[in-house]
CSV table of C-alpha atoms in Angstrom, one decimal:
chain,number,residue,atom,x,y,z
A,25,UNK,CA,140.6,89.2,130.3
A,26,UNK,CA,139.9,91.5,133.5
A,27,UNK,CA,137.6,94.4,133.8
A,28,UNK,CA,139.4,95.4,137.0
A,29,UNK,CA,138.6,99.1,137.4
A,30,UNK,CA,135.9,98.9,135.1
A,31,UNK,CA,132.3,100.1,135.5
A,32,UNK,CA,129.1,98.9,134.0
A,33,UNK,CA,124.9,99.7,134.1
A,34,UNK,CA,122.9,96.7,132.3
A,35,UNK,CA,119.3,97.5,132.6
A,36,UNK,CA,116.8,94.9,133.1
A,37,UNK,CA,119.9,92.9,135.0
A,38,UNK,CA,117.6,91.9,138.4
A,39,UNK,CA,117.2,88.6,136.5
A,40,UNK,CA,117.6,86.4,133.7
A,41,UNK,CA,119.9,87.5,130.6
A,42,UNK,CA,120.8,90.5,132.2
A,43,UNK,CA,121.4,89.1,135.4
A,44,UNK,CA,124.0,86.8,133.3
A,45,UNK,CA,125.5,89.4,132.0
A,46,UNK,CA,126.0,91.5,135.1
A,47,UNK,CA,127.8,88.5,137.3
A,48,UNK,CA,130.2,87.5,134.3
A,49,UNK,CA,131.4,91.2,134.2
A,50,UNK,CA,131.6,90.9,137.8
A,51,UNK,CA,133.8,88.0,137.9
A,52,UNK,CA,135.7,90.1,135.4
A,53,UNK,CA,136.2,92.5,138.2
A,54,UNK,CA,133.7,95.2,137.0
A,55,UNK,CA,131.6,97.1,139.3
A,56,UNK,CA,128.0,97.1,138.1
A,57,UNK,CA,125.2,99.1,138.4
A,58,UNK,CA,121.9,96.7,139.0
A,59,UNK,CA,119.0,98.0,137.3
A,60,UNK,CA,115.5,97.1,137.8
A,61,UNK,CA,112.5,98.3,137.1
A,62,UNK,CA,110.0,97.1,140.1
A,63,UNK,CA,111.3,93.9,141.7
A,64,UNK,CA,113.8,95.3,144.2
A,65,UNK,CA,114.3,92.2,146.0
A,66,UNK,CA,115.7,90.1,143.1
A,67,UNK,CA,117.7,93.6,142.0
A,68,UNK,CA,119.2,93.6,145.5
A,69,UNK,CA,119.9,89.1,145.4
A,70,UNK,CA,122.1,90.1,141.9
A,71,UNK,CA,123.5,92.7,143.8
A,72,UNK,CA,124.4,90.1,146.5
A,73,UNK,CA,125.8,87.6,143.6
A,74,UNK,CA,127.9,90.2,142.3
A,75,UNK,CA,129.6,91.0,145.7
A,76,UNK,CA,130.4,87.2,146.4
A,77,UNK,CA,132.0,87.1,143.3
A,78,UNK,CA,134.5,89.8,144.6
A,79,UNK,CA,132.8,92.7,143.3
A,80,UNK,CA,130.8,95.5,144.1
A,81,UNK,CA,128.1,98.2,142.9
A,82,UNK,CA,124.7,99.5,143.1
A,83,UNK,CA,121.0,99.0,142.5
A,84,UNK,CA,118.9,101.5,140.4
A,85,UNK,CA,115.7,101.7,139.5
A,86,UNK,CA,114.1,103.2,136.5
A,87,UNK,CA,111.0,102.7,134.2
A,88,UNK,CA,113.1,103.0,131.0
A,89,UNK,CA,110.1,104.3,128.7
A,90,UNK,CA,110.6,107.0,130.6
A,91,UNK,CA,113.2,109.5,129.3
A,92,UNK,CA,113.9,111.3,132.4
A,93,UNK,CA,113.6,108.2,134.5
A,94,UNK,CA,116.7,107.0,132.4
A,95,UNK,CA,118.7,110.4,133.1
A,96,UNK,CA,117.9,110.2,136.2
A,97,UNK,CA,119.1,106.9,136.4
A,98,UNK,CA,122.3,107.8,135.0
A,99,UNK,CA,123.2,111.2,137.3
A,100,UNK,CA,122.7,108.2,140.4
A,101,UNK,CA,125.4,105.8,138.7
A,102,UNK,CA,127.7,109.1,137.9
A,103,UNK,CA,127.5,109.9,141.5
A,104,UNK,CA,128.5,106.4,143.0
A,105,UNK,CA,131.2,105.5,139.9
A,106,UNK,CA,131.8,108.7,138.3
A,107,UNK,CA,132.3,107.9,134.8
A,108,UNK,CA,131.0,104.6,132.6
A,109,UNK,CA,133.1,101.9,130.6
A,110,UNK,CA,130.4,99.4,129.5
A,111,UNK,CA,126.9,99.9,129.2
A,112,UNK,CA,124.1,97.4,128.1
A,113,UNK,CA,120.5,98.4,127.3
A,114,UNK,CA,118.6,94.8,128.3
A,115,UNK,CA,115.5,96.3,129.7
A,116,UNK,CA,112.0,95.1,128.2
A,117,UNK,CA,108.0,95.2,129.6
A,118,UNK,CA,106.2,92.4,130.3
A,119,UNK,CA,104.6,90.2,127.3
A,120,UNK,CA,101.4,91.6,128.1
A,121,UNK,CA,102.2,95.2,127.6
A,122,UNK,CA,103.1,94.6,123.6
A,123,UNK,CA,102.2,91.4,122.8
A,124,UNK,CA,99.5,91.3,120.1
A,125,UNK,CA,99.3,90.9,116.5
A,126,UNK,CA,99.1,93.5,113.6
A,127,UNK,CA,95.7,93.6,113.6
A,128,UNK,CA,95.0,94.3,117.2
A,129,UNK,CA,97.8,95.8,118.6
A,130,UNK,CA,96.7,99.6,120.1
A,131,UNK,CA,99.0,102.3,119.8
A,132,UNK,CA,99.7,102.5,123.9
A,133,UNK,CA,101.1,98.8,123.3
A,134,UNK,CA,102.8,99.6,120.6
A,135,UNK,CA,104.8,102.8,122.0
A,136,UNK,CA,105.3,100.7,125.0
A,137,UNK,CA,107.6,98.9,122.5
A,138,UNK,CA,109.0,101.5,121.1
A,139,UNK,CA,109.6,103.2,124.0
A,140,UNK,CA,111.6,100.4,125.6
A,141,UNK,CA,113.4,99.8,123.0
A,142,UNK,CA,114.8,102.2,120.5
A,143,UNK,CA,113.7,105.3,122.3
A,144,UNK,CA,115.3,104.2,125.6
A,145,UNK,CA,118.7,102.8,123.7
A,146,UNK,CA,119.0,106.7,122.1
A,147,UNK,CA,118.2,108.3,125.4
A,148,UNK,CA,120.9,106.0,127.3
A,149,UNK,CA,123.0,106.0,124.9
A,150,UNK,CA,123.4,109.9,125.0
A,151,UNK,CA,123.7,109.8,128.9
A,152,UNK,CA,126.1,106.7,128.6
A,153,UNK,CA,128.6,108.2,126.3
A,154,UNK,CA,128.6,111.2,128.5
A,155,UNK,CA,129.9,109.4,131.1
A,156,UNK,CA,132.6,107.1,128.6
A,157,UNK,CA,136.2,107.9,128.1
A,158,UNK,CA,137.5,106.8,124.9
A,159,UNK,CA,137.5,103.0,124.1
A,160,UNK,CA,134.1,102.4,126.3
A,161,UNK,CA,131.4,99.4,125.3
A,162,UNK,CA,128.0,99.9,124.4
A,163,UNK,CA,125.5,96.9,123.9
A,164,UNK,CA,122.0,96.1,123.0
A,165,UNK,CA,120.4,92.8,123.7
A,166,UNK,CA,117.9,92.5,120.6
A,167,UNK,CA,116.4,89.2,118.9
A,168,UNK,CA,117.1,89.4,115.6
A,169,UNK,CA,114.7,86.3,114.3
A,170,UNK,CA,111.9,88.5,115.6
A,171,UNK,CA,113.1,91.7,113.8
A,172,UNK,CA,113.2,90.4,110.2
A,173,UNK,CA,110.6,87.7,110.2
A,174,UNK,CA,106.5,87.5,110.6
A,175,UNK,CA,105.6,84.7,111.5
A,176,UNK,CA,105.1,85.1,115.1
A,177,UNK,CA,102.4,87.4,114.9
A,178,UNK,CA,101.7,88.7,118.5
A,179,UNK,CA,105.7,90.2,118.2
A,180,UNK,CA,104.7,92.9,115.9
A,181,UNK,CA,105.6,95.9,118.0
A,182,UNK,CA,108.8,94.6,119.8
A,183,UNK,CA,109.8,92.7,116.5
A,184,UNK,CA,109.5,96.5,114.7
A,185,UNK,CA,111.1,98.2,118.1
A,186,UNK,CA,114.1,96.0,117.6
A,187,UNK,CA,114.5,96.5,114.1
A,188,UNK,CA,114.7,100.0,115.1
A,189,UNK,CA,117.1,99.2,117.5
A,190,UNK,CA,119.4,97.4,115.5
A,191,UNK,CA,119.6,100.1,113.0
A,192,UNK,CA,120.5,102.4,115.9
A,193,UNK,CA,123.1,100.5,116.5
A,194,UNK,CA,124.9,100.8,113.3
A,195,UNK,CA,123.9,104.5,113.4
A,196,UNK,CA,126.1,104.8,116.5
A,197,UNK,CA,128.6,102.7,115.7
A,198,UNK,CA,129.7,105.1,113.1
A,199,UNK,CA,129.1,108.1,115.5
A,200,UNK,CA,131.3,106.8,118.0
A,201,UNK,CA,134.3,105.1,115.7
A,202,UNK,CA,136.3,107.8,116.0
A,203,UNK,CA,136.5,107.5,119.8
A,204,UNK,CA,136.9,104.0,119.7
A,205,UNK,CA,133.4,103.4,121.7
A,206,UNK,CA,132.1,100.3,120.1
A,207,UNK,CA,128.5,99.4,120.1
A,208,UNK,CA,127.2,95.9,119.3
A,209,UNK,CA,123.7,94.2,119.5
A,210,UNK,CA,123.6,91.1,120.8
A,211,UNK,CA,121.1,88.4,119.4
A,212,UNK,CA,120.4,85.2,121.5
A,213,UNK,CA,118.4,82.6,120.7
A,214,UNK,CA,115.9,80.7,122.9
A,215,UNK,CA,117.3,81.1,126.5
A,216,UNK,CA,116.6,79.4,129.9
A,217,UNK,CA,115.5,81.6,132.9
A,218,UNK,CA,114.2,84.6,130.7
A,219,UNK,CA,111.0,85.4,128.7
A,220,UNK,CA,110.4,81.6,127.8
A,221,UNK,CA,110.1,80.9,131.7
A,222,UNK,CA,107.3,82.9,131.3
A,223,UNK,CA,105.0,81.0,128.6
A,224,UNK,CA,103.0,78.3,129.2
A,225,UNK,CA,104.2,75.0,130.5
A,226,UNK,CA,103.2,73.2,126.9
A,227,UNK,CA,104.6,75.7,125.2
A,228,UNK,CA,107.7,76.0,126.9
A,229,UNK,CA,107.9,71.9,126.2
A,230,UNK,CA,107.5,72.4,122.4
A,231,UNK,CA,110.2,74.9,122.3
A,232,UNK,CA,112.8,73.2,124.2
A,233,UNK,CA,111.9,69.4,122.5
A,234,UNK,CA,112.1,71.4,119.0
A,235,UNK,CA,115.6,73.0,119.8
A,236,UNK,CA,116.5,69.7,121.4
A,237,UNK,CA,115.8,68.0,118.5
A,238,UNK,CA,118.1,69.7,115.8
A,239,UNK,CA,117.0,73.2,115.9
A,240,UNK,CA,119.6,74.5,117.9
A,241,UNK,CA,122.1,72.7,116.3
A,242,UNK,CA,124.4,72.2,119.6
A,243,UNK,CA,121.0,70.3,120.8
A,244,UNK,CA,120.1,72.5,124.1
A,245,UNK,CA,118.9,76.1,124.6
A,246,UNK,CA,120.9,78.9,125.9
A,247,UNK,CA,121.7,80.0,129.4
A,248,UNK,CA,122.3,83.8,130.5
A,249,UNK,CA,125.9,82.6,131.5
A,250,UNK,CA,126.0,82.3,127.6
A,251,UNK,CA,125.1,85.7,127.1
A,252,UNK,CA,127.1,86.8,129.5
A,253,UNK,CA,129.8,85.1,128.4
A,254,UNK,CA,129.3,87.2,124.6
A,255,UNK,CA,129.4,90.2,126.2
A,256,UNK,CA,132.5,90.1,128.2
A,257,UNK,CA,134.1,88.7,125.1
A,258,UNK,CA,133.3,91.8,123.4
A,259,UNK,CA,134.2,94.1,126.3
A,260,UNK,CA,137.9,92.9,126.1
A,261,UNK,CA,140.4,94.8,123.9
A,262,UNK,CA,140.9,92.0,121.0
A,263,UNK,CA,137.3,93.0,120.2
A,264,UNK,CA,138.0,96.9,119.7
A,265,UNK,CA,137.5,96.6,115.9
A,266,UNK,CA,134.5,95.0,115.9
A,267,UNK,CA,131.3,97.8,115.5
A,268,UNK,CA,128.2,98.1,114.7
A,269,UNK,CA,127.4,94.7,114.0
A,270,UNK,CA,124.4,92.2,115.4
A,271,UNK,CA,125.9,89.1,117.1
A,272,UNK,CA,124.0,85.6,117.2
A,273,UNK,CA,124.7,83.6,120.3
A,274,UNK,CA,121.9,81.0,119.9
A,275,UNK,CA,124.3,77.9,119.3
A,276,UNK,CA,123.6,78.2,115.6
A,277,UNK,CA,119.8,78.1,115.5
A,278,UNK,CA,119.8,81.5,113.3
A,279,UNK,CA,121.9,79.1,110.7
A,280,UNK,CA,119.0,76.5,110.4
A,281,UNK,CA,116.7,76.5,106.7
A,282,UNK,CA,113.3,76.6,108.2
A,283,UNK,CA,111.6,75.0,104.9
A,284,UNK,CA,114.1,71.7,105.8
A,285,UNK,CA,113.3,69.8,108.9
A,286,UNK,CA,115.9,69.3,111.2
A,287,UNK,CA,116.3,66.0,110.6
A,288,UNK,CA,117.3,66.3,107.2
A,289,UNK,CA,119.7,69.1,107.8
A,290,UNK,CA,121.7,67.2,110.6
A,291,UNK,CA,121.7,64.4,108.3
């Protein structure tokens, strides 16, 4: 599969999952707009790795919670690329900006979650489709477990925002279907080199051990490259009939029954 001649913008691609997506698309030949909010050196490093893979691109900065900055980001992409074929919405604020349980989360923290997800996606997709020809690809990176469960109480703001994001994916999928622009959400499980690595060491160890002992049937956590592979797969012509879906990329973790120990489920 080749994406030669294609142009992609991935928000939050200076590191983690966004970087994994950017590098995979670059390997396939796409030129990449690497977005960052604060960490410019990391964004430049990602662009350097894009170039090592034989592609090229640019670095763009924006606070995706501010619509005017999203618009300015797309103007810069348009000036450099002219057109856009692939847009991936992946950016989110650091956990401290929203990570509070429902009885304690402030309205400012609630807004930080929603502004970075549903509102940012609404604004960005409108900008993206104006630069896209027929057959474009739009993705939202979600965490579907958090949008349909309630156990991780401090995730209430982001979980609710991701649920709204997934709803927008379905509406946009219908809106752009006649142009053969597909809109899908990708839901990774716990992934190395991501938010996991910002947690206390004890929490990281508990999560890794829990998944290694069977909560993820494949026996490991995901990697940014795993998520990049999924996005690249859905950029292919063979995926043109799939739209409006939430695609789980979690090694089977979402298939497990939380009421039964993994050892019993896996025999």
